[in-house]
Coordinates of C-alpha atoms in Angstrom, one line a residue:
Chain A
M1482 CA 0.6 -0.1 -0.1
I1483 CA 0.6 4.3 -0.4
G1484 CA 0.5 6.8 0.7
L1485 CA 0.1 8.9 -2.9
D1486 CA -0.7 13.1 -1.8
V1487 CA -0.2 15.1 -5.0
G1488 CA -0.8 18.6 -4.5
S1489 CA -1.0 21.9 -6.9
T1490 CA 2.7 21.5 -6.9
S1491 CA 4.1 18.2 -5.7
A1492 CA 3.3 15.1 -5.9
K1493 CA 4.5 12.4 -2.6
R1494 CA 5.1 9.0 -2.5
V1495 CA 5.4 7.1 0.8
T1496 CA 5.0 3.5 1.1
I1497 CA 6.9 1.7 5.1
E1498 CA 8.2 -1.3 4.5
K1499 CA 8.8 -3.6 7.6
G1500 CA 8.7 -0.7 9.9
E1501 CA 11.2 1.4 7.2
L1502 CA 9.2 5.2 6.3
K1503 CA 10.3 5.8 2.5
Y1504 CA 9.4 8.5 0.0
N1505 CA 9.7 10.5 -3.6
I1506 CA 9.0 13.3 -4.4
T1507 CA 8.5 14.3 -8.3
S1508 CA 6.6 17.4 -9.9
S1509 CA 2.7 17.3 -9.6
Q1510 CA 2.7 16.9 -13.9
N1511 CA 4.9 13.7 -13.4
W1512 CA 2.6 12.0 -10.3
R1513 CA 2.4 8.9 -12.4
D1514 CA 6.2 8.3 -12.3
L1515 CA 5.5 7.5 -8.1
V1516 CA 2.8 4.7 -9.3
D1517 CA 4.4 2.7 -12.4
G1518 CA 3.2 -0.5 -12.2
I1519 CA 1.4 0.1 -8.4
D1520 CA -2.6 -1.4 -9.1
C1521 CA -5.4 1.3 -7.8
D1522 CA -6.5 -0.8 -5.5
E1523 CA -2.4 -0.3 -3.6
I1524 CA -3.0 3.3 -3.6
I1525 CA -4.3 5.7 -0.3
S1526 CA -4.7 9.9 -2.1
T1527 CA -4.8 13.2 -1.2
G1528 CA -4.6 16.5 -2.5
Y1529 CA -6.2 18.6 -4.4
F1530 CA -5.9 15.9 -7.4
R1531 CA -6.9 13.2 -5.3
N1532 CA -10.5 12.2 -7.1
S1533 CA -8.0 12.4 -10.5
V1534 CA -6.1 10.3 -9.4
P1535 CA -6.0 6.8 -9.7
H1536 CA -7.5 5.1 -6.1
R1537 CA -8.5 2.6 -3.8
A1538 CA -9.3 5.9 -1.6
S1539 CA -9.4 8.8 -0.8
V1540 CA -9.0 11.5 2.1
T1541 CA -8.5 15.1 2.1
E1542 CA -5.5 17.2 3.0
I1543 CA -6.6 18.3 6.6
T1544 CA -7.9 14.4 7.3
A1545 CA -3.9 13.1 6.3
A1546 CA -2.7 15.9 8.3
I1547 CA -4.1 15.5 10.9
H1548 CA -3.0 11.3 10.5
G1549 CA 0.5 11.9 9.3
V1550 CA 1.5 15.2 11.8
R1551 CA 0.4 11.9 15.5
H1552 CA 2.8 9.2 13.1
Y1553 CA 5.7 11.9 14.9
F1554 CA 3.5 13.6 17.7
P1555 CA 1.0 12.3 19.4
D1556 CA 0.1 14.8 21.1
I1557 CA -0.6 17.9 19.1
D1558 CA -3.3 20.3 19.8
V1559 CA -2.8 22.6 16.5
I1560 CA -1.8 21.7 12.8
V1561 CA -0.2 24.3 10.7
D1562 CA 0.6 23.2 6.4
I1563 CA 2.0 26.2 4.0
G1564 CA 1.9 24.3 0.9
G1565 CA 2.2 25.9 -2.6
Q1566 CA -0.9 27.6 -3.1
D1567 CA -2.6 27.7 0.6
T1568 CA -1.7 27.4 4.2
K1569 CA -4.9 25.0 6.1
V1570 CA -4.7 25.4 10.4
I1571 CA -5.7 22.2 11.9
D1572 CA -7.2 22.9 15.2
I1573 CA -7.1 19.4 16.6
R1574 CA -8.8 19.7 19.5
K1575 CA -12.0 20.9 18.2
N1576 CA -11.6 19.6 15.5
N1577 CA -11.8 22.6 13.2
F1578 CA -10.2 24.0 10.4
M1579 CA -9.1 27.4 7.7
I1580 CA -8.5 27.2 5.2
N1581 CA -6.3 31.3 2.9
D1582 CA -6.8 30.4 -0.5
K1583 CA -7.4 33.2 -1.6
C1584 CA -4.8 35.7 -0.3
S1585 CA -1.3 34.8 -2.0
A1586 CA 0.6 36.3 1.3
G1587 CA 0.1 33.8 3.8
T1588 CA 1.2 30.5 1.1
G1589 CA 4.2 29.6 -0.3
A1590 CA 3.3 32.0 -3.2
F1591 CA 4.2 34.8 -1.6
L1592 CA 8.0 33.2 -0.5
E1593 CA 8.4 32.6 -4.2
F1594 CA 7.4 35.3 -6.0
V1595 CA 10.6 37.4 -3.1
A1596 CA 13.0 34.2 -5.1
N1597 CA 11.4 35.2 -8.3
Y1598 CA 12.3 39.1 -8.1
F1599 CA 16.6 38.5 -6.3
R1600 CA 16.4 35.1 -9.7
L1601 CA 16.4 32.2 -6.6
E1602 CA 16.7 28.5 -5.4
L1603 CA 13.0 28.4 -2.8
V1604 CA 15.7 26.6 -1.0
E1605 CA 18.3 29.7 -0.8
L1606 CA 16.0 32.1 1.0
G1607 CA 16.3 30.8 4.4
R1608 CA 20.5 30.6 4.4
L1609 CA 20.4 34.5 3.3
H1610 CA 18.2 35.2 6.0
M1611 CA 20.3 34.2 9.2
N1612 CA 22.8 36.6 7.9
A1613 CA 20.5 39.8 8.3
K1614 CA 21.6 42.5 10.9
R1615 CA 18.5 43.6 10.9
I1616 CA 14.6 42.7 10.2
P1617 CA 13.1 46.3 8.0
D1618 CA 9.2 46.4 8.8
I1619 CA 7.3 44.8 6.0
N1620 CA 3.4 46.2 6.2
N1621 CA 1.5 45.5 3.3
T1622 CA -0.6 41.7 3.5
C1623 CA -0.6 42.2 -0.5
G1624 CA 1.4 39.0 -1.1
V1625 CA 2.2 41.0 -5.0
F1626 CA 2.0 44.6 -2.9
A1627 CA 4.3 43.2 -0.6
I1628 CA 7.4 43.5 -2.8
S1629 CA 7.0 46.7 -3.9
E1630 CA 7.0 47.2 -0.9
M1631 CA 9.8 45.1 -0.1
I1632 CA 12.0 47.0 -3.3
S1633 CA 11.2 50.5 -1.2
Q1634 CA 12.9 49.0 2.2
L1635 CA 16.0 48.1 -0.7
V1636 CA 16.4 51.7 -2.5
A1637 CA 16.2 52.3 1.7
G1638 CA 19.7 50.8 2.1
Y1639 CA 19.1 47.9 3.7
S1640 CA 20.6 44.5 2.4
K1641 CA 18.6 41.1 0.4
E1642 CA 19.2 39.8 3.5
E1643 CA 18.1 41.9 5.6
V1644 CA 14.6 42.6 3.3
I1645 CA 14.4 38.4 2.9
A1646 CA 14.1 38.5 7.1
G1647 CA 11.8 41.7 6.9
M1648 CA 10.1 39.0 4.1
H1649 CA 9.9 36.3 6.2
H1650 CA 8.3 37.6 9.1
A1651 CA 5.2 40.2 7.1
F1652 CA 4.9 36.1 5.9
A1653 CA 4.8 35.5 9.4
R1654 CA 2.5 37.7 10.9
R1655 CA -0.2 36.8 8.5
I1656 CA 0.0 32.9 8.6
S1657 CA 0.0 34.1 12.4
F1658 CA -3.5 35.7 12.5
M1659 CA -5.4 32.6 11.4
I1660 CA -3.2 29.7 15.0
P1661 CA -4.9 29.5 17.5
D1662 CA -4.4 30.0 21.0
A1663 CA -2.7 26.4 21.8
E1664 CA 0.8 25.4 23.2
K1665 CA 1.9 21.7 21.1
I1666 CA 1.8 23.5 17.6
A1667 CA 3.6 21.0 14.4
L1668 CA 4.7 23.2 11.3
I1669 CA 4.5 21.4 8.1
G1670 CA 4.2 21.1 4.5
G1671 CA 7.2 22.1 2.1
T1672 CA 7.6 25.6 2.8
V1673 CA 8.6 24.9 7.2
K1674 CA 11.8 23.6 4.8
N1675 CA 12.5 27.7 5.3
E1676 CA 14.8 27.6 8.0
G1677 CA 13.7 31.3 7.9
M1678 CA 9.9 31.5 7.7
V1679 CA 10.6 29.1 10.6
M1680 CA 12.7 31.1 12.8
A1681 CA 10.3 33.7 12.1
L1682 CA 6.5 32.1 12.8
K1683 CA 8.7 30.8 16.0
D1684 CA 9.5 34.3 17.5
L1685 CA 5.2 35.9 16.9
L1686 CA 3.8 33.0 18.4
R1687 CA 6.3 31.9 20.9
K1688 CA 5.5 28.5 21.3
E1689 CA 6.8 25.6 21.1
I1690 CA 7.1 23.9 18.1
F1691 CA 7.2 20.4 16.6
I1692 CA 8.8 19.8 13.1
P1693 CA 9.0 16.6 11.7
P1694 CA 12.1 15.3 10.0
E1695 CA 10.4 15.0 6.3
P1696 CA 8.0 18.0 6.4
Q1697 CA 6.7 17.8 2.8
I1698 CA 5.9 14.0 3.5
I1699 CA 2.9 14.2 5.9
N1700 CA 0.2 14.9 3.5
A1701 CA 1.3 11.6 1.9
L1702 CA 3.0 9.8 5.0
G1703 CA -0.8 10.5 6.2
A1704 CA -2.6 9.2 3.9
L1705 CA -1.4 6.3 4.3
K1706 CA -2.0 5.9 8.2
Y1707 CA -5.7 7.0 7.7
Y1708 CA -6.2 3.7 5.2
S1709 CA -4.2 1.4 7.4
Chain B
M843 CA -51.1 41.7 -11.0
S844 CA -48.5 43.7 -10.3
K845 CA -45.4 42.9 -10.2
I846 CA -43.6 44.1 -6.9
G847 CA -39.6 43.2 -6.0
I848 CA -38.3 42.5 -3.1
T849 CA -34.5 42.2 -2.4
A850 CA -34.9 40.7 1.2
L851 CA -37.8 39.2 3.2
V852 CA -40.8 41.6 3.1
P853 CA -44.5 39.9 4.0
P854 CA -45.7 38.0 1.6
E855 CA -48.7 38.1 2.7
L856 CA -49.4 42.0 3.1
I857 CA -48.4 42.4 -1.2
F858 CA -50.6 39.4 -2.6
A859 CA -53.3 41.3 0.7
C860 CA -53.5 44.5 -1.8
D861 CA -53.8 43.5 -5.6
C862 CA -49.9 43.6 -5.9
S863 CA -48.4 39.8 -6.5
P864 CA -43.9 39.8 -4.8
L865 CA -40.7 38.8 -7.0
D866 CA -37.3 38.0 -4.8
V867 CA -35.0 39.8 -7.7
N868 CA -32.8 37.1 -5.0
N869 CA -33.9 34.2 -6.8
F870 CA -32.1 35.0 -10.5
I871 CA -28.6 35.7 -8.6
P872 CA -27.1 32.1 -9.3
E873 CA -27.7 30.5 -11.7
S874 CA -25.9 35.0 -13.3
R875 CA -23.5 35.0 -15.5
K876 CA -23.2 38.7 -14.9
Y877 CA -20.3 40.2 -14.0
P878 CA -21.2 43.8 -12.4
R879 CA -18.9 46.1 -13.2
N880 CA -19.0 48.1 -8.9
K881 CA -19.9 45.7 -6.3
L882 CA -19.5 45.0 -3.3
C883 CA -21.1 41.6 -1.9
A884 CA -22.2 40.4 -5.6
W885 CA -26.3 39.6 -4.5
T886 CA -26.7 43.1 -4.4
A887 CA -24.8 44.1 -7.0
I888 CA -26.7 41.5 -9.8
W889 CA -30.0 42.9 -8.5
K890 CA -29.3 46.3 -9.6
E891 CA -27.0 45.8 -12.9
M892 CA -30.4 43.5 -13.6
L893 CA -32.8 46.2 -12.4
I894 CA -31.1 49.1 -14.4
Q895 CA -30.6 46.4 -17.3
K896 CA -34.3 46.1 -17.1
E897 CA -33.7 42.1 -17.3
I898 CA -36.4 41.4 -14.1
R899 CA -39.3 43.3 -15.3
I900 CA -41.2 44.8 -11.6
E901 CA -43.5 47.4 -11.3
S902 CA -41.6 48.6 -8.1
L903 CA -39.7 48.0 -5.3
I904 CA -39.2 47.1 -1.8
V905 CA -36.2 47.2 -1.1
V906 CA -35.1 45.9 2.9
A907 CA -32.5 48.7 3.8
G908 CA -32.9 48.6 7.6
G909 CA -33.3 44.4 8.4
D910 CA -30.2 43.8 5.7
C911 CA -27.5 45.6 4.9
H912 CA -25.7 48.7 3.7
N913 CA -25.2 47.5 0.5
A914 CA -28.6 47.1 0.2
L915 CA -29.7 50.4 0.4
V916 CA -27.6 52.4 -1.3
D917 CA -27.7 49.6 -4.6
G918 CA -31.4 50.2 -4.1
Q919 CA -31.5 54.1 -4.2
K920 CA -29.6 53.4 -7.7
V921 CA -31.8 50.9 -8.7
A922 CA -34.4 53.8 -7.1
M923 CA -32.9 56.8 -9.0
S924 CA -33.3 54.7 -12.8
G925 CA -36.4 55.8 -12.5
T926 CA -38.2 52.5 -10.4
R927 CA -40.4 53.4 -8.2
T928 CA -39.2 52.6 -5.0
H929 CA -40.5 51.4 -1.5
F930 CA -37.6 51.7 1.5
F931 CA -38.7 49.0 4.2
F932 CA -37.0 48.9 8.2
Y933 CA -37.0 45.9 9.8
P934 CA -36.5 47.4 13.6
F935 CA -33.4 46.3 15.5
D936 CA -35.1 46.4 19.3
G937 CA -37.7 44.0 17.5
D938 CA -40.2 47.4 18.4
A939 CA -44.0 45.5 17.4
E940 CA -45.6 49.0 17.1
Y941 CA -42.8 51.0 15.0
L942 CA -43.0 47.8 12.9
E943 CA -46.7 48.0 13.0
S944 CA -46.2 52.0 11.3
Q945 CA -43.6 50.5 8.5
L946 CA -46.7 48.1 7.3
W947 CA -49.2 50.8 7.3
R948 CA -46.7 52.7 5.0
L949 CA -46.0 49.7 2.8
S950 CA -49.9 49.2 2.5
D951 CA -50.1 53.0 1.3
F952 CA -47.5 52.7 -0.9
L953 CA -48.9 50.1 -2.4
G954 CA -52.9 51.4 -3.1
D955 CA -53.7 49.7 0.2
I956 CA -56.0 46.6 1.1
K957 CA -57.6 45.1 -1.5
N958 CA -58.4 41.6 -0.6
P959 CA -57.8 40.7 3.1
D960 CA -58.8 37.5 2.2
K961 CA -55.3 36.3 1.1
F962 CA -53.0 36.8 5.0
K963 CA -54.7 33.7 6.2
E964 CA -54.8 32.4 2.2
I965 CA -51.4 32.9 2.6
T966 CA -51.2 32.0 6.3
N967 CA -51.8 28.8 5.9
L968 CA -49.5 28.5 2.9
K969 CA -46.7 29.0 4.9
K970 CA -47.8 26.2 7.4
L971 CA -47.6 23.8 4.7
G972 CA -43.9 24.9 4.3
Q973 CA -43.5 23.8 8.2
D974 CA -44.3 21.1 7.6
M975 CA -42.9 20.5 4.9
D976 CA -39.7 21.6 6.8
K977 CA -40.9 19.9 9.9
K978 CA -40.8 15.7 7.3
R979 CA -36.7 17.0 6.1
Y980 CA -35.7 16.9 9.1
N981 CA -37.7 14.4 10.3
G982 CA -35.9 12.3 7.4
K983 CA -38.9 12.3 5.2
I984 CA -38.5 14.4 2.6
N985 CA -35.0 15.1 0.1
P986 CA -33.0 18.3 2.0
G987 CA -32.5 19.5 -1.4
E988 CA -35.8 19.3 -2.9
A989 CA -36.6 20.6 0.3
F990 CA -34.4 24.0 -0.2
R991 CA -35.9 23.9 -3.7
I992 CA -39.0 25.1 -2.1
L993 CA -38.3 26.1 1.9
I994 CA -35.7 29.3 -1.3
S995 CA -39.1 29.6 -2.9
S996 CA -41.3 30.7 0.3
S997 CA -39.7 33.8 0.8
D998 CA -42.0 35.3 -3.0
L999 CA -44.5 32.4 -3.0
Q1000 CA -43.5 32.3 -6.6
S1001 CA -44.7 35.1 -6.9
D1002 CA -48.7 32.8 -7.2
P1003 CA -49.7 30.9 -4.0
D1004 CA -51.3 28.9 -5.8
K1005 CA -47.9 27.4 -8.1
F1006 CA -46.3 27.7 -4.8
R1007 CA -49.1 25.3 -3.0
K1008 CA -48.8 22.3 -6.3
A1009 CA -44.7 22.4 -5.6
I1010 CA -45.3 21.8 -2.4
S1011 CA -48.0 18.5 -2.9
S1012 CA -45.5 17.7 -5.6
I1013 CA -42.9 16.7 -3.8
R1014 CA -42.4 13.2 -2.8
E1015 CA -42.1 11.6 0.4
N1016 CA -39.3 8.8 1.4
N1017 CA -37.8 7.2 4.0
I1018 CA -34.0 9.2 3.7
E1019 CA -30.7 8.5 5.8
L1020 CA -29.7 11.7 7.2
N1021 CA -26.1 10.5 8.4
S1022 CA -24.3 14.1 9.1
R1023 CA -27.1 16.2 9.4
V1024 CA -25.7 20.1 9.1
A1025 CA -27.1 22.9 9.5
L1026 CA -27.0 26.2 6.7
I1027 CA -26.1 29.1 8.2
G1028 CA -25.8 32.8 7.4
V1029 CA -27.1 34.2 3.5
P1030 CA -28.0 31.6 1.4
P1031 CA -24.9 30.6 -0.5
I1032 CA -24.4 32.4 -4.0
Y1033 CA -23.9 28.6 -6.5
H1034 CA -26.3 27.3 -6.9
D1035 CA -25.8 23.3 -6.4
F1036 CA -24.3 23.8 -3.4
H1037 CA -27.2 22.1 -2.1
D1038 CA -26.4 19.2 -3.9
V1039 CA -23.4 18.7 -3.8
A1040 CA -23.1 19.1 0.1
Q1041 CA -25.7 15.8 -0.2
S1042 CA -23.1 14.3 -2.9
L1043 CA -20.4 14.3 0.1
D1044 CA -23.4 12.6 2.1
L1045 CA -23.8 16.6 3.5
A1046 CA -27.9 16.4 4.6
I1047 CA -28.3 19.7 5.8
V1048 CA -32.1 20.0 7.9
F1049 CA -31.4 23.3 8.6
D1050 CA -31.4 26.4 6.5
E1051 CA -31.4 29.3 9.0
L1052 CA -33.6 32.2 6.4
P1053 CA -35.7 29.8 4.1
Y1054 CA -37.0 28.6 7.9
E1055 CA -37.9 32.9 8.9
F1056 CA -39.7 32.9 5.2
I1057 CA -41.8 30.0 6.4
R1058 CA -42.1 30.4 10.6
H1059 CA -44.1 33.9 9.7
G1060 CA -47.1 35.0 9.3
G1061 CA -51.0 36.4 10.5
N1062 CA -54.3 37.7 10.3
N1063 CA -53.3 41.5 9.7
I1064 CA -51.3 43.8 9.5
R1065 CA -51.6 43.9 13.6
E1066 CA -50.3 40.5 13.7
I1067 CA -48.5 40.1 11.0
A1068 CA -46.0 43.6 12.6
R1069 CA -45.9 41.7 15.9
D1070 CA -44.6 37.7 14.7
Y1071 CA -42.4 39.1 11.1
C1072 CA -41.3 41.7 14.0
N1073 CA -38.5 38.6 16.2
Y1074 CA -37.6 38.0 12.8
T1075 CA -33.8 36.8 13.4
F1076 CA -32.1 38.4 10.8
A1077 CA -33.2 42.4 11.8
R1078 CA -32.4 41.8 16.0
P1079 CA -29.4 41.1 17.6
L1080 CA -26.6 38.8 17.2
E1081 CA -28.0 38.0 20.7
F1082 CA -31.7 37.1 19.8
R1083 CA -29.8 34.8 16.7
I1084 CA -28.0 33.1 18.9
N1085 CA -30.0 31.9 20.9
F1086 CA -33.3 30.7 18.9
L1087 CA -30.9 29.1 16.6
Q1088 CA -29.8 27.5 19.5
K1089 CA -32.7 25.8 20.7
E1090 CA -33.5 25.6 16.2
L1091 CA -30.2 23.5 16.4
E1092 CA -31.1 21.3 19.4
K1093 CA -34.5 20.0 17.6
R1094 CA -32.8 19.4 14.7
N1095 CA -30.5 16.8 16.6
I1096 CA -27.5 18.3 14.7
D1097 CA -24.1 17.2 14.1
G1098 CA -22.5 20.1 12.0
V1099 CA -22.8 23.6 11.2
I1100 CA -22.2 25.4 7.8
H1101 CA -21.6 29.0 8.4
Y1102 CA -22.2 30.4 5.0
T1103 CA -20.6 34.0 4.4
Q1104 CA -20.7 36.5 1.2
F1105 CA -17.2 38.1 0.2
A1106 CA -17.5 42.0 2.0
C1107 CA -20.6 41.0 3.8
H1108 CA -21.3 42.1 7.3
H1109 CA -22.1 39.2 8.1
M1110 CA -18.9 37.7 7.8
L1111 CA -18.0 39.9 10.3
E1112 CA -20.1 37.9 13.1
D1113 CA -18.3 34.4 12.6
E1114 CA -16.1 35.1 15.2
V1115 CA -18.5 35.0 17.5
I1116 CA -21.5 32.3 16.0
R1117 CA -18.1 30.0 16.2
K1118 CA -18.0 30.7 20.0
E1119 CA -21.7 30.9 21.1
L1120 CA -23.1 27.6 19.0
D1121 CA -21.0 24.7 20.6
Y1122 CA -20.8 23.1 17.2
P1123 CA -17.8 21.7 15.0
V1124 CA -18.1 24.7 12.2
L1125 CA -17.8 25.3 8.9
T1126 CA -16.9 29.0 7.7
I1127 CA -16.6 29.0 4.1
Q1128 CA -17.2 32.6 1.6
G1129 CA -18.3 33.0 -2.1
D1130 CA -18.2 35.5 -4.3
L1131 CA -19.2 35.2 -8.2
P1132 CA -22.3 33.3 -8.6
G1133 CA -21.7 29.9 -10.8
K1134 CA -21.0 26.2 -9.7
T1135 CA -19.8 25.3 -6.4
P1136 CA -15.9 25.9 -6.8
E1137 CA -13.5 23.1 -5.8
Q1138 CA -12.2 25.0 -3.1
I1139 CA -15.3 24.6 -0.9
K1140 CA -15.9 20.7 -1.9
L1141 CA -12.1 20.2 -0.7
R1142 CA -13.8 22.2 2.9
L1143 CA -17.2 20.7 2.6
E1144 CA -15.6 17.2 2.1
A1145 CA -13.0 18.0 4.6
F1146 CA -15.8 18.9 7.4
R1147 CA -17.4 15.3 6.2
E1148 CA -14.5 14.3 8.1
A1149 CA -14.3 16.0 10.6
L1150 CA -18.1 14.9 11.6
L1151 CA -16.6 11.4 11.3
R1152 CA -14.6 11.6 13.5
S1153 CA -16.5 13.9 16.4

């Protein structure tokens, strides 16, 4: 049996063989590579395309996230799943969830704007953040207009590293508005691999933050666990 | 019979008693393909444009300006300025029945006075049939989607009491399995297939807040309807509405609540209070332009169904 998460930007496959978790990741368009030779009866799907790919059973990303996170952290209060096109906040205690998919300012797409502007790979943003000596205020809540504000801060003399740190803080602030008061918060999704963004979120929330070893495969793992 | 446009709940028994026929202008919105030029809420912006461009044919318009929203108040004035004879109707926030009675007499004057007082009783009896149908729905005897289609049309009784009566009698009774029993509160969704989508995802909507208000009120003369409609929950303070909701949710054995909100609608601001006060799992969704239920909303509904199964 495999857990298959075909999301807006990437596809992930998870199996557990003899107790060992194995995974593969590719772009969403190439999801077929992940199921080559696998019978659809062996697939538990999740993600935006959960119902478009062959599957034995499908489950939403919200439920998958709960099962996936519990594999690592059984008593978490709130899950924040920062994806490429949306951010989901799941309050496990109240069995409630919120999704932001209307505004890019709280999603991975926002950080892609930033990386594209500086002609950087997404993964470089976190490393550059660590070299910032000051953090400029970036207040605009619109992802597109925040870029204009970022340029103004460059004109004002802030370095690239500092402006990136400012953008991470603006991004984290936006997400923090969605997060209910909780003691134990798990972060998942590919964007969580950006250590600058995580640092900004920790600064703002000042709560216990838990991040699983491979945060981008949690929903695929959760789909698998959901059916097991 | 003069066709009178209404923008929200206006006592249809009074309109019929004045020998006029009501037409709820919101009925045209969910199937509309219009992209209004200057909009906040798509509901009011679209009826405004359709009325100005004479795509909805009415003789006069009644705008619910107190107890509805300021978008309707402003868009109603634009319709009035385009040359449509318009009356602005105000519900009292404090439930003052005498104030509402004075409003209803003014409305009666606008409509040319009561000519057929028997209509009060006829419409009240029709609404009782609607209430019976609603009860059968939450007792699993009537398909929730079919019941909704009748209930939502009871604001204007399909402009024809006989047609409305036939529509109710055409509903077939069955034994329906209601797995996840859901209440839909707030303004009605702007998506024309919303109830069908919810049903396909095993969410049985057994309470539609606003359509229930359409069939809940009545009376045999202006004095009586004033004393009943003054408790129209959407016009009253939030606390009054929440108390009423709590009783209805309990009566209907609800598992979860869907709070539908409309983009740029003041009801969105009520969401945090509703979530805090109602002791049920609450899914908040927000719509904007009409059409089919978008995939993002379907994801939320599907996830909500999964959440209800977990609880």
